[in-house]
Amino acid sequence: MDLNLREIRAFIAVAEAGSFTRAALRLHLSQPALTVQIRRLEEMVGARLFDRNSRNVALTPVGRELLPVLQKSLREMEHVLLDARALSDGSTGTVRIACLPSFAASLLPDLVLDFRQQVPGAAFDIRDVVANGVNALVRSEQVDLGLTGGEPDDPLLEVLHAGEDRLCIVCPLDHPLTKKRRVTLESLTAYPLVLTASGTSVRAVVASAFEEAGVTLAPTCEPMYMMTAVGMVRAGLGLTILPSSAREILAEPSVVALAIDDARFVRPIALIKKRGRTLPPVTEAFAAALTPTLQDTKSRKITKRRPA
Amino acid sequence: MDLNLREIRAFIAVAEAGSFTRAALRLHLSQPALTVQIRRLEEMVGARLFDRNSRNVALTPVGRELLPVLQKSLREMEHVLLDARALSDGSTGTVRIACLPSFAASLLPDLVLDFRQQVPGAAFDIRDVVANGVNALVRSEQVDLGLTGGEPDDPLLEVLHAGEDRLCIVCPLDHPLTKKRRVTLESLTAYPLVLTASGTSVRAVVASAFEEAGVTLAPTCEPMYMMTAVGMVRAGLGLTILPSSAREILAEPSVVALAIDDARFVRPIALIKKRGRTLPPVTEAFAAALTPTLQDTKSRKITKRRPA
DNA sequence: CGATCTTACGGGATTCGTAAACATA
DNA sequence: TATGTTTACGAATCCCGTAAGATCG
């Protein structure tokens, strides 16, 4: 019961060539070797597959029955192998990634676009969730890759690359802070603050920075989504703190982003996977493409300081 | 690119067992051998299929993609092999046989019934044609087996078994011949004769018998089908000569069959196949089952001499 | 340290190619 | 006799099992 593809290929070749000699040539094999292979297959099946004398080779009824099904099986098997190799060399496959909403809306779309130009066979499954959610999805293996905030101390998670994202103040165009030359942590305390809910990485960074400075944090609103925070700022409910990469800031013309002159307002970001898991090759390649971009965020300037 | 089923089975076993050791036990294989097999498969595919350390074994994403397709392919392949073995041992398959109409209607139905009791997987493709047609169908390989009349001298045909079928006179119940003790060839010449058309084996036998006896053959009608001949006899158009195995005689109550006391009125019958072709195993078995019945026809008595 | 996977290696089975024998038109 | 299949046999390869080594919890 130990069949190998070689024997099937041999059978099909002889059936198609109508001759052992020609089939052997086609298979780059000596003709006696082919005879033996066919005989072994015949023994395995338990019946002659060819009626052959020194002049003619023809399929027996059993062989005739077998030919189309074996052809089909062989094709399928080879197709599976080809698919597997495509998966393996990274030319195909699905990149399953969980990602902070800020990156999902800003960096990621362009990266995906670039990557798909290099690897047209790549598909994407992108989940945008807050930092806690990213970690959970990676841990439960619902995604292979995670772009999360903070530095996860979970031993089940492995950091592939660490980067930083500067936080910035978002306030209305006419806010008093826009007049200042430098914006510090302390200068914020005078104004009401809208801050994304706990569980988000921005919140974690801001909370620890305020605590370190000995300032109590008392946000007036705690929305889940950054766009909501921007809307509140625009309405005059206060100012907010967001990652400088957040697309929401650019999308809203009546608010402005201000750099904060404080090293503590840096959000660490991490590209993670589950420890002990190998990534699918496409995903590996995508992670490699992602890394330099994360590097850049460290030094990236806030491009929209004032509206044009 | 030389995959064998063993490696696929190994992969599936490890994936299902979640451990090399347990999978090796299940496969009756040493564990290191299994490691090697998996490694070879991985080299063939070009990617790791399992993430493994000394404690845990888990599918990689590539392995996870591959598992269901390989399971499906393996199942199919094994199914094909099982089907092939069933075909080979004669427990399955189609008996393709061409047969003289007389046998198709009389002997064959019972034989098929018997045979299907022994081999429930057997299917039948029966063609009923006159002798010429049987030979043609066997020669063109549209059927594997032929039950024909006469002794075919075609070198492409091989006689597996030869038998004989007595011919008999069929006449109305009140015909003068029914009063005779013996019916000879010469006693026939006084009456008009209905005879099946040339191309039929009965016609060939009768023609040569008459020729040998120096009697001219002048049939009043030459129907193609024996049932037509019987109908003509019943209507009083004359008498006819049919194989004693013909069911048509029994089916018609107003005619009677009389034995002919003449050795020349014996129709040779032959079980044939194409020379150089092996028969499908079911067909081989059916031919074997057919042979003793053909033997019997030599000595078979005409059971219906007079209606009850 | 204990369970489990990996590596190393010798022996046996498999499979190849060459050469000679065999069969058939 | 010529063409093409089968048989025979020595050599290379493949594959298994045993034993020793490496690794992780």
XYZ file of C-alpha atoms (C1' of nucleotides) in Angstrom:
666
model
C 0.000 0.000 0.000
C 2.971 2.375 -0.380
C 2.314 4.169 -3.595
C 4.510 6.969 -4.811
C 3.858 9.562 -7.427
C 6.681 8.268 -9.587
C 4.818 5.047 -10.267
C 1.661 6.899 -11.164
C 3.582 9.155 -13.488
C 5.164 6.056 -15.034
C 1.782 4.449 -15.595
C 0.365 7.554 -17.217
C 3.448 8.039 -19.353
C 3.304 4.485 -20.703
C -0.428 4.762 -21.312
C 0.043 7.997 -23.208
C 3.144 6.982 -25.108
C 1.804 3.530 -25.937
C 5.311 2.179 -25.476
C 7.703 1.493 -22.630
C 10.695 2.735 -24.572
C 9.210 6.083 -25.543
C 7.768 6.580 -22.074
C 11.170 5.815 -20.544
C 12.767 8.464 -22.737
C 10.158 10.961 -21.666
C 10.755 10.122 -18.019
C 14.568 10.188 -18.365
C 14.688 6.641 -17.159
C 16.041 3.407 -18.526
C 13.419 1.223 -20.060
C 13.958 -1.800 -17.768
C 13.513 0.427 -14.745
C 10.185 1.483 -16.162
C 9.162 -2.141 -16.654
C 9.879 -2.790 -13.001
C 7.892 0.229 -11.864
C 4.879 -0.816 -13.879
C 5.154 -4.332 -12.544
C 5.262 -3.053 -8.981
C 2.190 -0.933 -9.614
C 0.467 -3.937 -11.131
C 1.326 -6.028 -8.099
C 0.006 -3.313 -5.840
C -3.258 -3.086 -7.755
C -3.443 -6.834 -8.196
C -4.046 -6.846 -11.936
C -2.273 -6.292 -15.198
C -2.582 -2.723 -16.409
C -1.133 -3.259 -19.875
C -1.391 -6.058 -22.375
C 2.034 -6.074 -23.877
C 4.074 -8.159 -26.216
C 7.259 -7.193 -27.950
C 5.298 -5.254 -30.537
C 2.325 -3.592 -28.895
C 1.356 -2.053 -25.578
C -2.304 -1.488 -24.803
C -4.281 -0.777 -21.674
C -6.228 -3.622 -20.119
C -9.806 -2.895 -19.073
C -8.612 -2.376 -15.496
C -5.918 -0.023 -16.736
C -8.423 1.853 -18.835
C -10.626 2.336 -15.779
C -7.686 3.466 -13.729
C -6.104 5.913 -16.149
C -8.504 8.841 -15.826
C -8.843 8.622 -12.044
C -5.118 8.366 -11.521
C -4.556 11.257 -13.903
C -6.976 13.309 -11.863
C -5.421 12.313 -8.549
C -1.937 13.039 -9.815
C -2.922 16.441 -11.106
C -4.508 17.283 -7.774
C -1.521 16.074 -5.815
C 0.879 18.111 -7.911
C -1.392 21.097 -7.624
C -1.340 20.806 -3.850
C 2.450 20.647 -3.907
C 2.689 23.698 -6.142
C 0.303 25.596 -3.882
C 2.359 24.586 -0.894
C 5.556 25.785 -2.518
C 3.885 29.067 -3.421
C 2.820 29.409 0.188
C 6.334 28.550 1.298
C 8.234 30.980 -0.862
C 5.973 33.778 0.259
C 4.444 34.443 -3.140
C 1.009 33.544 -1.831
C -0.835 33.547 1.427
C -2.767 35.715 3.814
C -1.132 38.210 6.130
C -3.217 38.047 9.279
C -2.415 41.085 11.332
C -3.980 42.926 14.230
C -3.114 46.553 14.400
C -3.719 49.656 16.481
C -6.425 51.802 14.906
C -4.036 54.702 14.480
C -1.702 52.612 12.308
C -4.519 50.782 10.608
C -5.736 54.113 9.299
C -2.437 55.827 8.578
C 0.667 53.745 7.921
C -0.901 50.443 7.034
C -2.902 51.259 3.909
C 0.144 52.619 2.106
C 2.299 49.721 3.264
C -0.236 47.184 2.091
C -0.459 48.921 -1.257
C 3.320 48.842 -1.677
C 3.594 45.253 -0.563
C 0.910 43.993 -2.891
C 2.782 45.561 -5.749
C 5.805 43.414 -4.893
C 3.785 40.311 -3.973
C 0.588 40.266 -6.011
C -0.472 36.938 -4.531
C -0.644 38.289 -1.006
C -4.000 38.662 0.720
C -4.643 40.571 3.941
C -6.762 40.020 6.977
C -6.447 43.182 9.044
C -8.101 43.641 12.423
C -8.033 47.097 13.981
C -8.316 46.989 17.738
C -6.841 48.770 20.723
C -3.549 47.594 22.239
C -5.133 45.110 24.645
C -7.062 43.608 21.788
C -3.985 43.239 19.591
C -2.195 41.253 22.243
C -5.203 39.054 22.847
C -5.631 38.274 19.148
C -1.966 37.353 18.793
C -2.030 35.218 21.920
C -5.090 33.297 20.747
C -3.510 32.902 17.313
C -6.425 34.516 15.555
C -3.767 36.599 13.840
C -0.110 35.863 13.216
C 1.248 39.374 13.561
C 0.405 42.246 15.852
C 1.275 45.919 15.800
C 0.615 47.005 19.322
C 1.366 49.865 21.692
C 3.453 49.529 24.829
C 5.928 46.805 25.573
C 3.985 43.647 26.281
C 5.504 41.689 29.162
C 3.539 38.578 28.281
C 6.083 35.731 27.899
C 3.866 34.190 25.226
C 4.456 37.203 23.021
C 7.693 37.881 21.214
C 8.688 41.370 20.091
C 10.029 41.305 16.563
C 10.712 44.983 16.452
C 10.263 47.949 18.765
C 9.595 51.477 17.643
C 8.261 54.727 19.018
C 5.435 56.994 18.109
C 5.415 60.578 19.338
C 2.238 61.815 20.913
C 0.961 65.274 20.166
C -1.573 67.712 21.429
C -4.663 68.198 19.330
C -6.557 71.415 19.891
C -8.757 73.872 18.021
C -7.049 76.276 15.635
C -7.588 79.236 17.933
C -6.536 77.574 21.188
C -4.201 79.569 23.481
C -1.579 76.795 23.348
C -1.053 77.425 19.633
C 0.530 80.734 20.602
C 3.188 79.140 22.802
C 6.610 78.352 21.462
C 6.930 75.147 23.550
C 4.189 72.935 24.903
C 5.097 71.075 28.085
C 3.232 68.592 30.246
C 2.594 71.225 32.859
C 1.099 73.671 30.381
C -1.601 71.129 29.646
C -2.995 70.989 33.160
C -4.760 74.298 32.749
C -7.133 72.938 30.154
C -9.837 70.264 30.181
C -8.613 67.035 28.638
C -10.380 64.509 26.408
C -8.534 61.196 26.529
C -9.069 57.844 24.939
C -10.340 55.139 27.287
C -8.111 52.877 29.341
C -7.023 49.818 27.429
C -5.656 52.051 24.702
C -1.940 52.504 24.530
C -2.166 56.321 24.354
C -4.032 56.326 27.624
C -1.369 54.137 29.217
C 1.426 56.456 28.121
C -0.342 59.633 29.187
C -1.352 58.143 32.524
C 2.191 57.125 33.397
C 3.621 60.477 32.246
C 1.166 62.418 34.423
C 1.773 60.138 37.360
C 5.511 60.587 37.045
C 5.052 64.349 36.970
C 2.819 64.157 40.029
C -0.156 65.590 38.204
C -3.556 64.008 38.575
C -5.233 62.938 35.388
C -8.898 63.938 35.164
C -10.186 63.603 31.604
C -13.567 65.146 30.937
C -14.425 62.447 28.405
C -13.017 59.019 27.654
C -14.035 58.043 24.151
C -12.969 54.738 22.663
C -12.152 56.043 19.219
C -9.705 58.722 18.295
C -12.061 60.234 15.775
C -14.546 60.763 18.562
C -11.877 62.541 20.595
C -11.102 64.801 17.636
C -14.789 65.601 17.260
C -14.961 66.593 20.907
C -11.915 68.808 20.554
C -13.411 70.508 17.550
C -16.587 71.108 19.532
C -14.527 72.812 22.220
C -14.809 70.183 24.956
C -11.075 70.434 25.562
C -7.855 69.273 23.991
C -6.662 65.715 23.497
C -3.467 63.764 23.092
C -3.075 61.454 20.138
C -0.308 59.616 18.328
C 1.192 61.823 15.681
C 0.573 59.101 13.155
C -3.187 59.323 13.646
C -4.916 60.039 10.389
C -7.846 61.493 12.295
C -5.898 64.704 12.856
C -5.263 65.321 9.208
C -8.842 64.487 8.349
C -10.248 67.288 10.501
C -9.383 70.783 9.192
C -10.512 72.736 12.235
C -8.003 71.200 14.666
C -4.235 71.449 14.817
C -1.529 69.122 16.138
C 1.188 70.487 18.406
C 4.381 68.670 19.330
C 4.918 68.121 23.040
C 8.332 68.978 24.352
C 8.550 66.042 26.714
C 10.363 62.724 26.187
C 7.746 60.899 28.256
C 5.104 61.523 25.628
C 6.449 58.845 23.422
C 4.357 55.790 22.838
C 6.417 52.644 22.449
C 5.095 50.449 19.721
C 5.941 46.828 19.079
C 5.601 44.400 16.241
C 4.783 41.103 17.923
C 4.058 37.480 17.231
C 3.317 34.509 19.426
C 6.477 33.009 20.822
C 7.444 29.671 19.289
C 5.319 30.166 16.207
C 6.894 30.532 12.823
C 5.236 33.090 10.628
C 3.869 32.208 7.223
C 6.458 33.302 4.676
C 4.302 36.104 3.265
C 3.758 37.379 6.739
C 7.460 37.156 7.426
C 8.094 39.222 4.327
C 5.477 41.752 5.310
C 6.975 42.076 8.767
C 10.314 42.779 7.120
C 8.699 45.447 4.968
C 7.031 46.936 8.027
C 10.165 47.235 10.133
C 11.907 50.151 8.400
C 8.677 52.127 8.511
C 8.467 51.626 12.255
C 12.040 52.810 12.519
C 11.048 56.006 10.758
C 8.293 56.858 13.167
C 10.898 57.607 15.789
C 12.259 60.574 13.908
C 9.182 61.475 11.953
C 8.284 65.119 12.107
C 4.780 66.222 12.735
C 3.939 67.463 9.309
C 0.759 69.272 10.123
C 1.701 71.836 12.669
C -0.513 74.519 11.210
C -3.149 74.264 8.538
C -2.143 75.711 5.196
C 9.213 16.181 -6.487
C 8.941 12.495 -5.611
C 6.254 12.345 -2.992
C 4.957 9.104 -1.616
C 1.836 8.382 0.332
C 3.830 7.308 3.364
C 5.080 10.839 3.922
C 1.605 12.265 3.628
C 0.304 9.726 6.086
C 3.178 10.632 8.404
C 2.331 14.324 8.209
C -1.323 13.730 8.944
C -0.521 11.352 11.792
C 1.769 13.856 13.490
C -0.737 16.660 12.990
C -3.495 14.572 14.512
C -1.449 13.081 17.328
C 0.252 16.363 18.175
C 3.416 14.425 18.908
C 6.076 12.593 16.959
C 6.292 9.795 19.483
C 2.578 9.017 19.550
C 2.315 9.322 15.766
C 5.258 6.949 15.372
C 3.497 4.390 17.553
C 0.365 4.713 15.486
C 2.347 4.237 12.289
C 4.350 1.302 13.670
C 7.514 3.234 13.004
C 10.431 4.353 15.094
C 10.239 7.962 16.140
C 13.512 9.058 14.485
C 12.327 7.590 11.188
C 9.247 9.738 11.489
C 11.365 12.826 12.138
C 13.265 12.130 8.940
C 10.094 11.656 6.927
C 8.656 14.934 8.141
C 11.916 16.692 7.402
C 11.966 15.302 3.886
C 8.413 16.471 3.343
C 9.336 19.871 4.689
C 12.288 20.075 2.331
C 10.053 19.099 -0.534
C 7.490 21.757 0.341
C 10.167 24.284 1.206
C 8.797 25.287 4.577
C 8.467 24.027 8.115
C 5.196 22.257 8.715
C 5.490 21.959 12.482
C 6.830 24.257 15.155
C 8.384 21.822 17.524
C 10.568 21.799 20.573
C 11.157 19.019 23.005
C 7.846 19.718 24.651
C 5.296 20.788 22.076
C 4.430 20.104 18.456
C 2.105 22.462 16.618
C 1.265 23.109 12.994
C 2.777 26.156 11.354
C 0.459 28.315 9.259
C 1.730 26.578 6.127
C 1.101 23.202 7.738
C -2.370 24.270 8.765
C -3.164 25.242 5.181
C -1.781 21.970 3.914
C -3.440 19.571 6.338
C -6.993 19.553 4.951
C -5.952 19.428 1.292
C -3.496 16.626 1.881
C -6.073 14.737 3.915
C -8.476 15.036 1.015
C -5.884 14.001 -1.558
C -4.804 11.030 0.526
C -8.360 9.854 1.001
C -8.971 10.087 -2.733
C -5.789 8.271 -3.593
C -6.558 5.441 -1.194
C -10.076 5.275 -2.531
C -8.738 4.915 -6.053
C -6.458 2.106 -4.916
C -9.297 0.312 -3.165
C -11.498 0.663 -6.234
C -8.691 -0.679 -8.353
C -8.227 -3.678 -6.098
C -11.954 -4.321 -6.150
C -11.845 -4.171 -9.927
C -8.857 -6.485 -9.928
C -10.178 -9.184 -7.667
C -13.339 -9.339 -9.705
C -15.649 -8.124 -6.968
C -16.586 -5.094 -9.027
C -16.760 -4.088 -12.640
C -18.882 -4.284 -15.730
C -19.204 -7.427 -17.806
C -19.425 -6.151 -21.362
C -20.727 -8.960 -23.486
C -22.247 -9.288 -26.920
C -24.480 -12.247 -27.315
C -26.646 -13.995 -29.861
C -30.283 -13.031 -29.365
C -31.241 -16.633 -28.667
C -28.893 -16.831 -25.701
C -29.587 -13.289 -24.628
C -33.198 -14.271 -24.148
C -32.810 -17.770 -22.769
C -29.601 -18.779 -21.042
C -28.211 -15.385 -20.179
C -30.854 -13.930 -17.858
C -30.596 -16.887 -15.497
C -26.817 -16.896 -15.629
C -26.666 -13.192 -14.847
C -29.042 -13.666 -11.961
C -26.910 -16.475 -10.532
C -23.697 -14.566 -11.039
C -24.927 -11.407 -9.390
C -25.815 -13.457 -6.366
C -22.179 -14.530 -6.073
C -20.734 -11.154 -7.097
C -23.111 -8.399 -6.023
C -20.758 -5.688 -7.303
C -20.951 -6.888 -10.888
C -22.695 -4.795 -13.500
C -23.665 -5.920 -16.978
C -23.624 -4.369 -20.393
C -25.300 -6.861 -22.687
C -25.695 -6.337 -26.418
C -27.871 -8.768 -28.326
C -26.907 -8.967 -31.970
C -26.623 -11.639 -34.643
C -23.374 -13.616 -35.031
C -21.730 -11.179 -37.425
C -22.470 -8.348 -35.040
C -21.015 -10.183 -32.055
C -17.720 -10.689 -33.848
C -17.620 -7.069 -34.960
C -18.277 -5.753 -31.442
C -15.549 -7.948 -29.984
C -13.098 -6.981 -32.701
C -13.731 -3.273 -32.184
C -13.441 -3.760 -28.408
C -16.845 -2.323 -27.733
C -17.374 -5.436 -25.663
C -14.863 -7.698 -23.963
C -16.662 -10.976 -24.381
C -18.737 -12.432 -27.185
C -21.065 -15.396 -27.377
C -21.317 -16.050 -31.066
C -22.415 -18.714 -33.472
C -20.106 -20.532 -35.865
C -16.371 -20.828 -35.526
C -14.861 -17.462 -36.328
C -11.705 -17.795 -38.395
C -10.693 -14.192 -37.684
C -7.126 -14.325 -36.262
C -7.971 -11.292 -34.101
C -10.530 -13.340 -32.231
C -9.680 -16.009 -29.720
C -12.096 -18.802 -28.836
C -12.234 -19.330 -25.099
C -14.697 -22.123 -25.309
C -16.603 -23.926 -28.011
C -20.000 -25.496 -27.594
C -22.906 -26.673 -29.671
C -26.541 -25.825 -29.903
C -28.982 -28.188 -31.552
C -31.370 -26.742 -34.054
C -34.953 -27.801 -34.159
C -37.983 -27.527 -36.363
C -40.691 -25.177 -35.286
C -44.110 -25.796 -36.745
C -47.758 -25.374 -35.908
C -49.262 -27.861 -33.463
C -51.225 -29.572 -36.198
C -48.477 -29.812 -38.793
C -48.021 -33.156 -40.601
C -44.430 -33.410 -39.379
C -45.611 -33.726 -35.797
C -46.960 -37.135 -36.716
C -43.580 -38.431 -37.861
C -41.362 -40.404 -35.584
C -38.174 -38.952 -37.037
C -37.695 -35.667 -38.812
C -34.863 -35.630 -41.352
C -33.475 -32.953 -43.572
C -35.147 -34.452 -46.584
C -38.546 -34.489 -44.958
C -38.371 -30.736 -44.673
C -38.119 -30.040 -48.355
C -41.787 -30.709 -48.896
C -42.840 -27.666 -46.898
C -42.311 -23.949 -47.314
C -39.565 -22.666 -45.099
C -39.235 -19.442 -43.139
C -35.603 -18.822 -42.320
C -33.750 -16.109 -40.490
C -31.757 -13.760 -42.721
C -28.168 -14.337 -43.753
C -25.715 -13.019 -41.238
C -27.371 -15.079 -38.567
C -25.623 -18.210 -37.455
C -28.729 -20.377 -37.841
C -28.935 -19.391 -41.464
C -25.276 -20.279 -41.971
C -25.743 -23.740 -40.464
C -28.912 -24.508 -42.375
C -27.450 -23.232 -45.630
C -24.389 -25.443 -45.378
C -26.455 -28.467 -44.325
C -28.762 -28.066 -47.324
C -25.864 -27.510 -49.652
C -24.153 -30.606 -48.388
C -27.323 -32.590 -48.937
C -27.626 -31.158 -52.432
C -30.960 -29.529 -51.686
C -31.606 -25.975 -52.789
C -32.608 -23.593 -50.069
C -35.552 -21.356 -50.982
C -37.024 -19.704 -47.905
C -40.332 -17.965 -48.389
C -39.433 -15.291 -45.880
C -36.188 -14.148 -44.287
C -36.971 -12.299 -41.106
C -34.226 -10.856 -38.944
C -35.719 -11.837 -35.625
C -36.604 -15.282 -34.436
C -39.803 -14.055 -32.870
C -40.884 -12.844 -36.296
C -40.166 -16.272 -37.710
C -42.257 -17.883 -34.988
C -45.079 -15.487 -35.731
C -44.956 -16.463 -39.400
C -45.031 -20.136 -38.522
C -48.023 -19.633 -36.286
C -49.757 -17.822 -39.149
C -49.152 -20.837 -41.388
C -46.524 -19.345 -43.700
C -44.405 -22.468 -43.299
C -42.102 -24.009 -40.773
C -38.820 -22.678 -39.493
C -35.588 -23.834 -37.969
C -34.374 -22.312 -34.724
C -31.846 -23.057 -32.013
C -33.391 -25.236 -29.367
C -32.316 -22.721 -26.760
C -34.557 -20.048 -28.287
C -36.968 -18.693 -25.740
C -39.289 -17.593 -28.537
C -40.468 -21.169 -28.962
C -41.572 -21.552 -25.390
C -43.235 -18.167 -25.476
C -45.588 -19.108 -28.261
C -48.100 -21.761 -27.215
C -49.455 -22.529 -30.682
C -46.204 -23.872 -32.122
C -44.171 -26.906 -31.294
C -40.462 -27.750 -31.515
C -39.317 -30.972 -33.108
C -35.819 -32.414 -32.890
C -34.064 -32.995 -36.212
C -32.392 -36.306 -36.639
C -29.372 -34.959 -38.445
C -25.921 -34.237 -37.059
C -25.461 -31.357 -39.469
C -28.182 -29.388 -37.737
C -25.962 -28.467 -34.924
C -24.967 -24.853 -34.536
C -21.457 -24.426 -33.186
C -21.273 -21.648 -30.650
C -18.155 -19.979 -29.341
C -17.264 -17.822 -26.432
C -14.750 -15.356 -27.801
C -12.580 -12.416 -26.860
C -10.132 -10.302 -28.776
C -6.755 -11.972 -29.049
C -4.063 -10.398 -26.891
C -6.518 -8.658 -24.593
C -6.819 -9.667 -20.968
C -10.345 -9.703 -19.661
C -11.415 -7.638 -16.673
C -11.447 -9.975 -13.685
C -15.228 -9.879 -13.304
C -15.563 -10.745 -16.931
C -13.050 -13.536 -16.547
C -15.120 -14.904 -13.686
C -18.313 -14.615 -15.687
C -16.736 -16.419 -18.610
C -15.785 -19.209 -16.214
C -19.361 -19.352 -14.956
C -20.635 -19.406 -18.521
C -18.457 -22.273 -19.709
C -20.162 -25.220 -17.980
C -23.523 -23.989 -19.215
C -22.233 -23.994 -22.773
C -20.996 -27.513 -22.219
C -24.489 -28.533 -21.230
C -26.102 -27.247 -24.378
C -24.458 -30.063 -26.286
C -26.489 -32.697 -24.537
C -29.496 -30.624 -23.624
C -32.775 -32.202 -24.501
C -35.501 -30.296 -26.163
C -37.832 -29.948 -23.255
C -40.858 -28.737 -25.109
C -41.707 -31.342 -27.600
C -45.423 -31.008 -27.125
C -47.341 -28.417 -25.217
C -48.797 -29.603 -21.955
C 16.070 15.353 35.504
C 12.723 13.561 32.440
C 10.263 13.520 28.360
C 10.848 14.451 23.526
C 12.857 15.733 19.355
C 17.357 15.483 16.507
C 21.587 13.598 14.777
C 24.727 9.702 13.624
C 25.469 5.417 11.780
C 25.277 0.496 10.252
C 22.437 -2.901 7.850
C 18.838 -4.132 4.753
C 15.637 -3.128 1.249
C 14.735 -0.542 -2.938
C 15.797 1.070 -7.393
C 18.683 2.246 -10.876
C 21.452 1.191 -15.241
C 23.941 -2.138 -18.170
C 23.946 -6.322 -20.536
C 22.021 -10.374 -22.047
C 17.931 -13.173 -23.031
C 13.501 -13.479 -25.008
C 9.409 -12.727 -28.068
C 6.886 -11.372 -31.988
C 5.708 -9.297 -36.429
C 15.865 -10.215 -38.503
C 14.679 -6.064 -36.203
C 12.339 -3.892 -32.698
C 10.919 -3.760 -28.172
C 9.995 -6.086 -23.591
C 11.677 -8.913 -19.810
C 15.193 -10.933 -16.851
C 19.636 -10.809 -14.325
C 22.816 -8.613 -11.628
C 26.057 -5.342 -9.538
C 26.176 -0.585 -7.671
C 24.219 3.405 -5.729
C 20.703 5.160 -3.048
C 17.081 5.248 0.221
C 15.086 4.117 4.509
C 14.672 1.959 8.756
C 15.998 1.044 13.604
C 19.330 1.552 17.420
C 21.989 4.466 20.137
C 23.778 8.685 21.533
C 23.160 13.773 21.741
C 20.585 18.073 22.361
C 16.813 20.817 24.253
C 13.132 22.584 26.790
C 10.009 22.644 30.764
